[in-house]
Structures are given as C-alpha cells and as structure tokens.
Short mmCIF file of C-alpha atoms and ligand atoms in Angstrom, two decimals:
data_model
loop_
_atom_site.label_atom_id
_atom_site.label_comp_id
_atom_site.label_asym_id
_atom_site.label_seq_id
_atom_site.Cartn_x
_atom_site.Cartn_y
_atom_site.Cartn_z
CA MET M 6 0.00 0.00 0.00
CA SER M 7 1.30 3.42 -0.90
CA ARG M 8 0.01 6.90 -0.43
CA PHE M 9 -0.38 9.25 -3.38
CA ILE M 10 -0.77 12.99 -3.07
CA ALA M 11 -2.68 14.64 -5.91
CA ASP M 12 -2.98 18.33 -6.75
CA LEU M 13 -5.69 18.40 -9.39
CA HIS M 14 -6.17 22.15 -9.83
CA THR M 15 -3.20 23.85 -11.50
CA HIS M 16 -2.65 26.57 -14.06
CA SER M 17 -0.17 27.24 -16.84
CA LYS M 18 1.77 30.36 -17.74
CA TYR M 19 -1.12 31.17 -20.09
CA ALA M 20 -3.64 31.77 -17.29
CA ARG M 21 -4.28 35.29 -16.03
CA ALA M 22 -2.23 36.35 -13.01
CA CYS M 23 -0.11 33.21 -13.24
CA SER M 24 3.68 32.96 -13.20
CA PRO M 25 5.56 32.62 -16.53
CA GLN M 26 7.54 29.87 -14.77
CA LEU M 27 4.51 27.55 -14.85
CA THR M 28 5.77 25.18 -17.55
CA LEU M 29 5.33 21.40 -17.54
CA GLU M 30 9.07 20.88 -16.89
CA ASN M 31 9.06 23.21 -13.89
CA MET M 32 5.77 21.84 -12.56
CA ASP M 33 7.13 18.29 -12.74
CA ALA M 34 10.26 19.28 -10.81
CA TRP M 35 8.50 21.31 -8.15
CA ALA M 36 5.82 18.69 -7.56
CA ARG M 37 8.63 16.26 -6.72
CA VAL M 38 10.05 18.69 -4.18
CA LYS M 39 6.61 19.19 -2.64
CA GLY M 40 5.93 15.46 -2.51
CA VAL M 41 3.01 15.66 -4.94
CA ASP M 42 2.71 12.46 -6.99
CA ILE M 43 -0.09 13.42 -9.37
CA LEU M 44 -0.68 16.84 -10.95
CA SER M 45 -3.36 18.16 -13.24
CA THR M 46 -1.90 19.61 -16.44
CA GLY M 47 -4.21 22.60 -15.97
CA ASP M 48 -5.49 24.73 -18.85
CA PHE M 49 -5.77 21.95 -21.47
CA THR M 50 -8.43 24.05 -23.18
CA HIS M 51 -5.80 26.68 -24.08
CA PRO M 52 -4.57 26.01 -27.66
CA LYS M 53 -0.90 26.90 -27.03
CA TRP M 54 -0.73 25.03 -23.74
CA PHE M 55 -2.45 22.03 -25.31
CA GLU M 56 0.24 21.97 -28.01
CA GLU M 57 2.85 21.85 -25.24
CA ILE M 58 0.97 19.06 -23.48
CA LYS M 59 0.93 17.00 -26.69
CA ALA M 60 4.60 17.67 -27.39
CA LYS M 61 5.97 17.19 -23.89
CA LEU M 62 3.87 14.48 -22.22
CA VAL M 63 3.88 10.78 -23.01
CA PRO M 64 1.64 8.03 -21.61
CA ALA M 65 3.13 6.92 -18.28
CA ARG M 66 2.79 3.30 -19.39
CA GLU M 67 5.37 3.86 -22.11
CA ILE M 68 7.87 4.83 -19.46
CA PHE M 69 6.90 2.52 -16.63
CA GLY M 70 6.09 -0.63 -18.53
CA SER M 71 3.26 -2.70 -19.73
CA ARG M 72 -0.25 -3.57 -18.72
CA ALA M 73 1.10 -6.64 -16.99
CA SER M 74 0.03 -5.60 -13.54
CA VAL M 75 -3.67 -5.15 -14.22
CA ASN M 76 -5.67 -6.00 -11.15
CA THR M 77 -8.21 -8.20 -12.87
CA GLU M 78 -9.91 -9.32 -9.71
CA ALA M 79 -11.04 -5.80 -8.81
CA ARG M 80 -11.71 -5.16 -12.50
CA LEU M 81 -9.71 -1.97 -12.25
CA PRO M 82 -8.31 -0.56 -15.46
CA ALA M 83 -4.77 -0.93 -16.62
CA MET M 84 -2.01 0.58 -14.54
CA TYR M 85 -1.36 4.23 -15.40
CA ASP M 86 -4.19 4.44 -17.95
CA GLY M 87 -4.99 8.11 -18.47
CA LEU M 88 -1.82 9.25 -16.71
CA TYR M 89 1.13 10.91 -18.40
CA VAL M 90 4.72 11.80 -17.60
CA LEU M 91 7.18 14.33 -18.94
CA ARG M 92 9.05 13.14 -22.03
CA PRO M 93 12.53 12.00 -20.91
CA GLY M 94 15.29 14.54 -21.47
CA LEU M 95 13.24 17.68 -20.78
CA THR M 96 14.65 19.78 -17.96
CA PRO M 97 13.24 22.56 -15.76
CA THR M 98 14.26 26.19 -16.31
CA VAL M 99 13.80 26.94 -12.61
CA PRO M 100 15.51 23.93 -11.10
CA PRO M 101 14.90 23.35 -7.40
CA GLN M 102 18.06 23.82 -5.37
CA ILE M 103 18.36 20.16 -4.44
CA SER M 104 18.78 16.94 -6.34
CA LEU M 105 15.32 15.73 -7.26
CA PRO M 106 13.59 12.59 -6.09
CA GLN M 107 13.74 10.07 -8.96
CA LYS M 108 10.01 9.44 -9.21
CA PRO M 109 8.59 11.51 -12.11
CA THR M 110 5.33 13.36 -11.59
CA LEU M 111 2.23 11.79 -13.08
CA PHE M 112 0.01 14.20 -15.02
CA MET M 113 -3.72 13.99 -15.61
CA LEU M 114 -5.61 16.05 -18.20
CA GLY M 115 -7.42 18.87 -16.40
CA THR M 116 -8.58 22.43 -16.96
CA GLU M 117 -10.70 25.15 -15.36
CA LEU M 118 -13.46 27.01 -17.19
CA ALA M 119 -15.24 30.17 -16.09
CA CYS M 120 -18.92 29.97 -17.04
CA ILE M 121 -20.67 33.32 -17.21
CA TYR M 122 -24.39 33.23 -17.92
CA SER M 123 -27.76 34.23 -16.55
CA GLN M 124 -30.11 31.77 -14.89
CA GLY M 125 -33.12 32.27 -12.65
CA ALA M 126 -34.72 35.74 -12.61
CA LYS M 127 -32.02 36.88 -15.07
CA LYS M 128 -29.45 36.67 -12.30
CA MET M 129 -25.87 36.75 -13.61
CA ARG M 130 -23.92 33.64 -12.70
CA ARG M 131 -20.15 33.40 -12.65
CA VAL M 132 -19.04 29.90 -11.80
CA HIS M 133 -15.69 28.15 -12.19
CA HIS M 134 -15.59 24.43 -12.95
CA LEU M 135 -12.76 21.91 -13.13
CA ILE M 136 -12.96 19.55 -16.10
CA TYR M 137 -11.02 16.30 -16.39
CA ALA M 138 -10.52 14.02 -19.39
CA PRO M 139 -9.20 10.44 -19.48
CA THR M 140 -6.84 10.98 -22.45
CA ILE M 141 -5.25 13.66 -24.60
CA GLU M 142 -7.50 12.51 -27.46
CA VAL M 143 -10.67 13.07 -25.44
CA ALA M 144 -9.37 16.45 -24.24
CA ALA M 145 -8.94 17.40 -27.91
CA GLN M 146 -12.58 16.47 -28.54
CA ILE M 147 -13.71 18.72 -25.67
CA ASN M 148 -11.66 21.59 -27.09
CA ALA M 149 -13.15 21.04 -30.55
CA ALA M 150 -16.73 20.87 -29.24
CA LEU M 151 -16.35 24.08 -27.22
CA THR M 152 -14.67 25.90 -30.10
CA ALA M 153 -17.47 24.80 -32.44
CA ARG M 154 -19.92 26.44 -30.04
CA GLY M 155 -18.07 29.73 -30.28
CA CYS M 156 -16.03 29.54 -27.05
CA LYS M 157 -12.83 31.59 -27.30
CA LEU M 158 -10.48 29.15 -25.63
CA GLY M 159 -7.31 31.06 -26.47
CA SER M 160 -8.23 34.19 -24.54
CA ASP M 161 -7.00 32.82 -21.21
CA GLY M 162 -5.69 29.58 -19.71
CA ARG M 163 -8.79 29.71 -17.54
CA ALA M 164 -11.12 30.39 -20.47
CA ILE M 165 -14.28 32.41 -19.96
CA ILE M 166 -17.21 30.84 -21.77
CA GLY M 167 -20.76 32.14 -22.14
CA MET M 168 -22.28 28.75 -21.45
CA ASN M 169 -24.33 27.55 -18.53
CA SER M 170 -22.94 24.92 -16.17
CA LYS M 171 -25.49 22.29 -17.11
CA GLU M 172 -24.84 22.64 -20.83
CA LEU M 173 -21.09 22.37 -20.27
CA LEU M 174 -21.58 19.18 -18.23
CA LYS M 175 -23.89 17.75 -20.90
CA ILE M 176 -21.37 18.41 -23.65
CA ILE M 177 -18.46 16.76 -21.88
CA LEU M 178 -20.50 13.71 -20.86
CA GLU M 179 -21.74 13.23 -24.41
CA ILE M 180 -18.14 13.19 -25.63
CA ASP M 181 -17.10 10.59 -23.06
CA PRO M 182 -18.92 9.45 -19.91
CA ARG M 183 -15.51 9.22 -18.20
CA ASN M 184 -15.13 13.00 -18.37
CA VAL M 185 -15.65 14.67 -15.03
CA LEU M 186 -16.83 18.10 -13.85
CA ILE M 187 -16.01 19.25 -10.32
CA PRO M 188 -17.17 22.74 -9.19
CA ALA M 189 -14.03 24.71 -8.27
CA HIS M 190 -13.36 26.48 -4.92
CA ALA M 191 -17.06 26.03 -4.22
CA TRP M 192 -17.58 28.81 -1.66
CA THR M 193 -15.50 31.77 -2.83
CA PRO M 194 -17.63 34.91 -3.23
CA TRP M 195 -17.05 35.80 -6.88
CA PHE M 196 -16.72 32.74 -9.09
CA ALA M 197 -18.17 29.71 -7.36
CA ILE M 198 -21.21 27.47 -7.28
CA PHE M 199 -22.12 28.58 -3.71
CA GLY M 200 -20.47 32.02 -3.91
CA SER M 201 -22.20 34.92 -2.16
CA ASN M 202 -22.20 37.09 -5.29
CA SER M 203 -23.28 34.94 -8.20
CA GLY M 204 -23.70 31.43 -6.89
CA PHE M 205 -26.52 29.01 -6.18
CA ASN M 206 -27.96 27.66 -2.94
CA SER M 207 -27.53 24.03 -3.91
CA ILE M 208 -25.86 21.80 -6.48
CA ALA M 209 -29.31 20.84 -7.78
CA GLU M 210 -30.25 24.46 -8.42
CA CYS M 211 -27.24 24.70 -10.71
CA PHE M 212 -27.28 21.31 -12.47
CA GLU M 213 -30.95 20.32 -12.18
CA GLU M 214 -31.56 16.80 -13.56
CA LEU M 215 -27.82 16.30 -14.21
CA THR M 216 -27.00 16.70 -10.50
CA PRO M 217 -26.20 12.97 -9.98
CA HIS M 218 -23.17 13.44 -12.27
CA ILE M 219 -21.62 15.86 -9.78
CA PHE M 220 -19.90 13.55 -7.31
CA ALA M 221 -17.39 15.96 -5.77
CA ILE M 222 -16.77 19.63 -5.04
CA GLU M 223 -13.50 21.42 -4.40
CA THR M 224 -13.70 23.07 -0.98
CA GLY M 225 -11.19 25.87 -1.71
CA LEU M 226 -8.65 27.39 0.67
CA SER M 227 -11.19 29.27 2.82
CA SER M 228 -13.29 26.26 3.86
CA ASP M 229 -12.44 22.85 5.27
CA PRO M 230 -14.48 19.62 5.45
CA LEU M 231 -15.89 20.51 8.90
CA MET M 232 -17.48 23.65 7.43
CA ASN M 233 -18.87 21.73 4.45
CA TRP M 234 -20.32 18.99 6.64
CA ARG M 235 -22.67 21.59 8.12
CA VAL M 236 -24.71 21.31 4.91
CA LYS M 237 -26.44 17.92 4.86
CA GLU M 238 -26.83 17.91 1.08
CA LEU M 239 -23.05 17.82 0.72
CA ASP M 240 -22.95 14.31 2.25
CA GLN M 241 -23.82 13.24 -1.29
CA VAL M 242 -20.49 14.45 -2.69
CA ALA M 243 -16.81 13.94 -1.94
CA LEU M 244 -14.84 16.96 -0.73
CA VAL M 245 -11.60 17.34 -2.65
CA SER M 246 -8.80 19.87 -2.26
CA SER M 247 -6.16 21.24 -4.59
CA ALA M 248 -3.75 24.14 -4.58
CA ASP M 249 -5.01 26.31 -7.47
CA ALA M 250 -1.40 27.54 -7.50
CA HIS M 251 -0.52 30.61 -9.56
CA SER M 252 3.19 30.07 -8.95
CA LEU M 253 5.54 27.10 -8.46
CA PRO M 254 6.08 27.38 -4.68
CA ASN M 255 2.32 27.13 -4.08
CA LEU M 256 1.91 23.74 -5.75
CA GLY M 257 0.43 21.16 -3.39
CA ARG M 258 -0.48 23.64 -0.63
CA GLU M 259 -3.86 21.89 -0.60
CA ALA M 260 -4.19 18.39 -2.03
CA THR M 261 -6.15 15.14 -2.06
CA VAL M 262 -4.54 12.00 -0.65
CA PHE M 263 -5.15 8.50 -2.01
CA GLU M 264 -4.06 5.10 -0.73
CA GLY M 265 -3.72 1.85 -2.60
CA ASN M 266 -1.50 -0.33 -4.70
CA MET M 267 0.66 1.27 -7.32
CA GLY M 268 -0.75 -1.27 -9.78
CA ASP M 269 -4.26 0.14 -9.38
CA LEU M 270 -3.29 3.71 -10.14
CA SER M 271 -5.06 5.19 -13.18
CA TYR M 272 -7.34 8.05 -14.20
CA ASP M 273 -10.38 5.85 -13.66
CA SER M 274 -9.30 4.52 -10.27
CA ILE M 275 -8.64 8.06 -9.03
CA MET M 276 -12.07 9.24 -10.17
CA GLN M 277 -13.73 6.11 -8.76
CA ALA M 278 -11.99 6.64 -5.41
CA ILE M 279 -13.23 10.24 -5.27
CA ARG M 280 -16.75 9.14 -6.20
CA GLU M 281 -16.78 6.63 -3.37
CA ALA M 282 -15.55 9.13 -0.78
CA ALA M 283 -18.91 10.89 -0.41
CA PRO M 284 -20.11 10.34 3.18
CA ALA M 285 -23.51 9.10 1.99
CA ARG M 286 -21.86 6.44 -0.18
CA LEU M 287 -19.39 5.47 2.54
CA ALA M 288 -22.27 5.01 4.97
CA ASN M 289 -23.81 2.53 2.55
CA SER M 290 -20.73 0.63 1.53
CA LYS M 291 -18.40 1.17 4.49
CA LEU M 292 -15.68 1.22 1.87
CA LEU M 293 -13.30 3.17 4.02
CA ILE M 294 -13.12 0.27 6.43
CA ALA M 295 -12.20 -2.24 3.76
CA ASN M 296 -8.60 -1.29 3.15
CA SER M 297 -7.82 -3.66 0.34
CA ARG M 298 -8.40 -1.31 -2.57
CA PHE M 299 -7.57 2.06 -4.04
CA LYS M 300 -9.32 4.75 -2.05
CA MET M 301 -9.38 8.44 -1.24
CA LEU M 302 -7.90 8.75 2.22
CA GLY M 303 -8.60 12.46 2.74
CA THR M 304 -7.38 15.95 2.05
CA ILE M 305 -4.56 18.30 2.97
CA GLU M 306 -6.15 21.60 3.96
CA PHE M 307 -5.28 25.16 4.78
CA ILE M 308 -6.52 26.26 8.15
CA PRO M 309 -9.64 27.85 6.57
CA ASP M 310 -9.10 31.14 8.41
CA GLU M 311 -5.94 31.57 6.34
CA GLY M 312 -7.85 31.44 3.03
CA ARG M 313 -8.37 34.74 1.22
CA TYR M 314 -12.13 34.83 1.65
CA HIS M 315 -12.80 33.33 5.08
CA TYR M 316 -14.20 36.41 6.86
CA ASP M 317 -16.25 39.29 5.43
CA GLY M 318 -14.95 42.78 4.76
CA HIS M 319 -13.30 45.34 2.55
CA ARG M 320 -9.65 45.12 1.69
CA ALA M 321 -9.33 48.78 0.65
CA CYS M 322 -10.97 49.94 3.92
CA LYS M 323 -8.99 47.41 6.02
CA VAL M 324 -12.30 46.22 7.46
CA CYS M 325 -12.32 42.52 8.41
CA LEU M 326 -15.39 41.17 10.18
CA HIS M 327 -16.82 37.96 11.62
CA PRO M 328 -20.22 37.04 10.07
CA ARG M 329 -21.85 37.99 13.42
CA GLU M 330 -20.65 41.58 13.04
CA THR M 331 -21.55 41.68 9.35
CA LYS M 332 -25.12 40.76 10.23
CA LYS M 333 -25.36 43.57 12.75
CA LEU M 334 -24.19 46.03 10.10
CA GLY M 335 -26.53 44.65 7.43
CA GLY M 336 -23.54 43.74 5.23
CA ILE M 337 -22.54 47.42 4.85
CA CYS M 338 -18.92 48.50 5.33
CA PRO M 339 -18.69 50.82 8.36
CA LYS M 340 -16.01 52.90 6.59
CA CYS M 341 -17.11 53.41 2.98
CA LYS M 342 -20.80 52.51 3.49
CA LYS M 343 -20.80 50.22 0.48
CA ALA M 344 -21.70 46.50 0.43
CA MET M 345 -18.86 44.37 1.81
CA THR M 346 -17.47 41.20 0.22
CA ILE M 347 -19.30 38.41 1.99
CA GLY M 348 -16.87 35.58 2.66
CA VAL M 349 -17.04 31.84 2.93
CA LEU M 350 -17.83 31.56 6.64
CA SER M 351 -20.91 33.77 6.20
CA ARG M 352 -22.10 31.76 3.21
CA VAL M 353 -21.66 28.45 5.03
CA GLU M 354 -23.63 29.86 8.00
CA GLU M 355 -26.36 30.89 5.60
CA LEU M 356 -26.74 27.45 4.00
CA ALA M 357 -25.91 25.37 7.10
CA ASN M 358 -28.56 23.00 8.44
CA GLN M 359 -26.28 20.98 10.73
CA PRO M 360 -24.60 21.94 14.02
CA GLU M 361 -21.05 23.26 14.15
CA GLY M 362 -18.45 20.51 14.50
CA ARG M 363 -20.70 17.86 12.98
CA ARG M 364 -18.81 15.01 11.34
CA PRO M 365 -20.63 12.38 9.24
CA GLU M 366 -20.36 8.87 10.63
CA TYR M 367 -18.22 7.76 7.67
CA CYS M 368 -15.97 10.30 6.04
CA PRO M 369 -12.40 10.74 4.81
CA GLN M 370 -9.91 12.42 7.16
CA PHE M 371 -8.17 15.74 6.72
CA TRP M 372 -4.92 17.36 7.78
CA SER M 373 -4.86 21.12 8.45
CA LEU M 374 -1.36 22.26 7.60
CA VAL M 375 0.77 25.33 7.09
CA GLU M 376 3.32 25.53 4.26
CA LEU M 377 6.90 24.78 5.29
CA ASP M 378 8.38 28.16 4.33
CA LYS M 379 5.79 29.92 6.50
CA ILE M 380 6.65 27.61 9.39
CA ILE M 381 10.37 28.36 8.96
CA ALA M 382 9.67 32.09 8.91
CA GLU M 383 7.61 31.78 12.09
CA ALA M 384 10.18 29.63 13.86
CA ASN M 385 12.79 32.31 13.22
CA GLY M 386 10.73 35.38 13.92
CA VAL M 387 11.26 36.44 10.29
CA LYS M 388 8.55 38.36 8.50
CA GLY M 389 7.55 36.93 5.15
CA ARG M 390 8.06 33.49 3.70
CA SER M 391 10.10 34.65 0.70
CA SER M 392 13.14 36.08 2.47
CA LYS M 393 16.52 34.73 1.36
CA SER M 394 17.33 33.26 4.75
CA VAL M 395 14.04 31.38 4.90
CA GLU M 396 14.66 30.04 1.42
CA LYS M 397 18.09 28.76 2.37
CA VAL M 398 16.73 26.86 5.36
CA TYR M 399 13.85 25.52 3.25
CA TRP M 400 16.16 23.89 0.69
CA ASP M 401 18.44 22.58 3.39
CA LEU M 402 15.58 20.85 5.21
CA VAL M 403 13.89 19.48 2.08
CA ALA M 404 17.21 18.12 0.79
CA LYS M 405 17.53 16.15 4.03
CA ALA M 406 13.89 15.04 4.21
CA GLY M 407 13.32 14.22 0.53
CA THR M 408 10.07 16.16 0.15
CA GLU M 409 8.15 18.94 1.89
CA ALA M 410 5.17 16.62 2.46
CA ASN M 411 7.46 14.22 4.28
CA ILE M 412 8.34 16.92 6.80
CA LEU M 413 4.80 18.17 7.27
CA LEU M 414 3.04 14.81 7.43
CA ASN M 415 5.25 11.80 7.95
CA MET M 416 8.45 12.35 9.92
CA SER M 417 8.54 11.67 13.64
CA TYR M 418 9.72 14.42 15.99
CA ASP M 419 12.97 12.53 16.52
CA GLU M 420 13.55 12.39 12.78
CA LEU M 421 12.77 16.10 12.51
CA ALA M 422 15.21 16.88 15.30
CA ALA M 423 17.84 14.96 13.35
CA ILE M 424 17.49 17.20 10.29
CA SER M 425 17.31 20.42 12.29
CA PRO M 426 19.11 20.93 15.56
CA HIS M 427 16.82 23.86 16.27
CA GLN M 428 14.28 23.00 18.95
CA ARG M 429 11.97 25.77 17.81
CA PHE M 430 11.52 24.20 14.37
CA VAL M 431 10.40 20.85 15.77
CA GLU M 432 8.10 22.67 18.18
CA ALA M 433 6.59 24.64 15.26
CA ILE M 434 5.80 21.44 13.34
CA ARG M 435 4.33 19.92 16.51
CA ARG M 436 2.04 22.91 16.99
CA VAL M 437 0.87 22.82 13.37
CA ARG M 438 0.14 19.09 13.54
CA GLU M 439 -1.75 19.53 16.81
CA GLY M 440 -3.75 22.46 15.49
CA ARG M 441 -2.22 24.93 17.97
CA VAL M 442 -1.95 27.75 15.43
CA LYS M 443 -3.62 31.15 15.55
CA ILE M 444 -4.67 32.89 12.35
CA ASN M 445 -4.87 36.57 13.14
CA PRO M 446 -6.21 38.49 11.36
CA PRO M 447 -8.15 35.93 9.32
CA GLY M 448 -8.32 36.13 5.51
CA TYR M 449 -10.95 38.45 3.97
CA ASP M 450 -11.79 40.12 0.64
CA GLY M 451 -8.78 38.67 -1.21
CA GLU M 452 -6.27 39.07 1.65
CA TYR M 453 -4.65 35.96 3.14
CA GLY M 454 -4.96 35.36 6.88
CA VAL M 455 -1.76 35.72 8.94
CA VAL M 456 -0.32 32.56 10.49
CA ASN M 457 0.89 32.80 14.08
CA ILE M 458 2.51 29.67 15.47
CA PHE M 459 4.32 31.49 18.25
CA ASN M 460 3.06 34.36 20.41
CA ALA M 461 4.58 37.84 20.42
CA GLU M 462 6.87 37.08 23.37
CA GLU M 463 8.23 33.91 21.81
CA LYS M 464 8.84 35.73 18.53
CA LEU M 465 10.79 38.46 20.26
CA GLU M 466 12.93 35.79 21.85
CA ALA M 467 13.59 34.23 18.43
CA LYS M 468 14.66 37.57 17.06
CA LYS M 469 17.03 38.18 19.95
CA GLN M 470 18.75 34.91 19.18
CA SER M 471 18.89 36.18 15.56
CA ARG M 472 20.03 32.78 14.48
CA LEU M 473 18.54 30.89 11.62
CA LEU M 474 17.76 27.23 11.97
ZN1 LIG Q 1 -11.08 29.51 -10.35
ZN1 LIG Q 2 -15.41 49.74 2.64
#
C-alpha cells in the first residue's frame, strides 16, 4: 500500500495572473520537491498550452512498462491508464536547489473554465468548474466541441465561456462518460457554485436533472471539510482539495490523498476513489473500512481562516469582520458605506442545516497544515516566507527530508530533530500538527490570513537569538 498525493487544480503560464515559470518541466520538478505524486496539467483548453501538453507528455505506461500488472480481480483498469509523464530529457528552467527525487510526476488532463451566464430571474452567474478528461484525445474532442460552439479558448488559460454549467456538463458527458466536472473552490464569493455574489444555494439548483453526475466539489482554501459537513446535502459528494497555484512554490499547498496499490493507479481509479468518498456512499458501503483497494484517504487543507475569503470585509478599507458583526451592520462596510465582500464563513452559516463541528459517521480524514516556508519564517521570527534566509533553510531541510510533504506529514519528531538541531523548528511542526496555530487576522476580501505559530513574546525571543535554523 502506498500513499499518493494529488494536486488536481493547477494553471499554466497562459492563465491570467499566473507565473511565466509555470511550464510542464518546472511543474514536474517542483511537484517532486513538494511530494506531490499526481498533478493536473491545468489549462488543457488553451490552444498553445495544449500543443505543449501534446509535445511534452507521453503516456506513463510507455515509461513505466506494460499492462502486466492489471488488477483483474477488482476489474480496475490498466495501470497508469490516463496518466502521463514528462518526455525524458526535458529539464526545468527553474531547477529546485536540491537533487530531485527520482520518481517523475504523473500528469492527468485537467482544466478550469469560467462559465458566465444568466439563470433564474435573469441573475448573472459566474461559476468556475474543473474539467477532467481520461486521455489527450478526449481532451482534444472537448476543445473542438467548445470551439465549435463559439467559445474563445485562447483568450486565457482559464477560459471564460458564455455557457451555462449544465450545458457544459452535458457536452463533456456526451463526448465521453468518463469526463468529469467538479465545481471549483465552491464557496469563494465571486466565481463559485455557492459564492455569495453569483452562486446558487444548492448543487441541484445549478445542475438540475444532471445533479447525480456531480460527485465531488473542491472546498477551496477558505473552507475545510468541517465547514462543508454543516450542509447535509453535501454528504452526497466527496470533498476534494487542490492548490489552485498561480506560482511554483504554491503547488500542493492543498491536495487530495489516495491510498492503494501502485498497480491500481489510473485516471479511472482516481475518479472512482473520489466518487466513493462521499459520506452518503461510505455510509452505505463502508468502503473506508475495507482497506484492500484504491481509495481516497482524505485531504490536505489550509486552516480555513488563512484562506483569502474566510471572513467578510473590505480590503481597501482594512475592514475585516466575523459574520456575526456583518449581520449587525446589514452587510454594509462601516467605513465606505458600500456593500462588503461576503466571505465563505458567512455563506456556510447561511446554508448550514447541521450543528457546528458535525462530522458524518463515515468520512475521509483531513490534515490542516501550514506551508513549510511559513513555518520556517515563524520559527525564526522572520517576517515573510520569501526572504533569502528562509529560502536557504527551506532547501536545506527538504534536501535532508526528501520532500516537503514528508516533513509536514510523515516524519517523527525525533527524525525532525535529526534534520534540524533547532528545537523551535520541531516545536513549530508539533504545533501545526496539533492544530495549535492562531490565524490573526483571518483572511478576507482577497487578503490571506496571517499565520501565528508562536506568540509575540516567543517571537521576540527568536529575534534576539537572531540565528537561523
Ligand atoms: Zn477559479
Ligand atoms: Zn469599505
């Protein structure tokens, strides 16, 4: 049994506000550093990026061997079907500062589309969806079908299309029933299925009779499974997480974790595992208890308060409010007197029909983590994760540990002490793992929340020592 970490929401250099360093070579290299085993290609709908995908990726089977290890008993598809790897010989332009783990990153065909349309009392809807395809050939068919309907796929890696969500789902399912649509960052205010500004109140309101085809939603950085489990309807779907990284260092900051035999790994087995991870399905089949097959183990999460839309407020006015306060003010900013951006916590409260802290009887687990460079910065009383000194320590630790995920999730405290003599570093990891982290202020209106692992006094002490790990 192995564990596989998947980040299934990525973007290319062709997507708005995304780094020019997001190439397949660099993504492959940085996923290895992060400990991410499976990446979405992102943006396969973009013509230029799709050309790169076709030129640079080859079926993983060609590299790893034949169909010999098909698990016929479980009737799972051939090993690595629908998964791709970088063509041998291609090298990153932004090489990580350590020698890379040997295992190449597996890629799956994925993209994000922004649907803008009106539905219900002429209300404008702006909803982002993740689309997955089992092969490059099927992805090409999706691109052709959308282009034939007038969608301008070359305008952005995350193409904006004037098509409603249901129609999009219908089109991709008609092309191949193995295609998958997962609503992206489901709760964010501006571009999400449940968003406060242009979203819906349920999956069914959005997809109507096609609702049974939606078997998962992406929870986004500003919500975690506990928040989603407050809405009973969501027991019908799996809760997945991905990074939605706009730059290399953010790859894998949220992710979905699978467990199973290497021989069972394929596009179909990943999708099947997600499908089966809905609490309502688990309650029926108790699949999570049977540990003999490929399954979704859970998700790696931000502490939701750190996400950019957790609280309500106005960034320009520096007003950040808990939903309780927002209610008192009628949603109006006390400074500029305009309507505030209503965040994820407010929206969850609005749709919640279950008590706080409710956990379905059968459900995947989740790990609330903080990225390693932020932990290093905190442990040293340094402001900002991107300082040179933090970077140096980061590469030193990852070189010793193999991957970032190994440090955050797997290594024992003794092992951590062996790679860093600094007591404060081990203590920081311990606090993160035990959930003893304060996010203050929380994220709101596009601003990330601020991670505090140590209190002001402890930080002052760290500064006095002015010694990096
Ligand atoms: Zn999006
Ligand atoms: Zn304001």
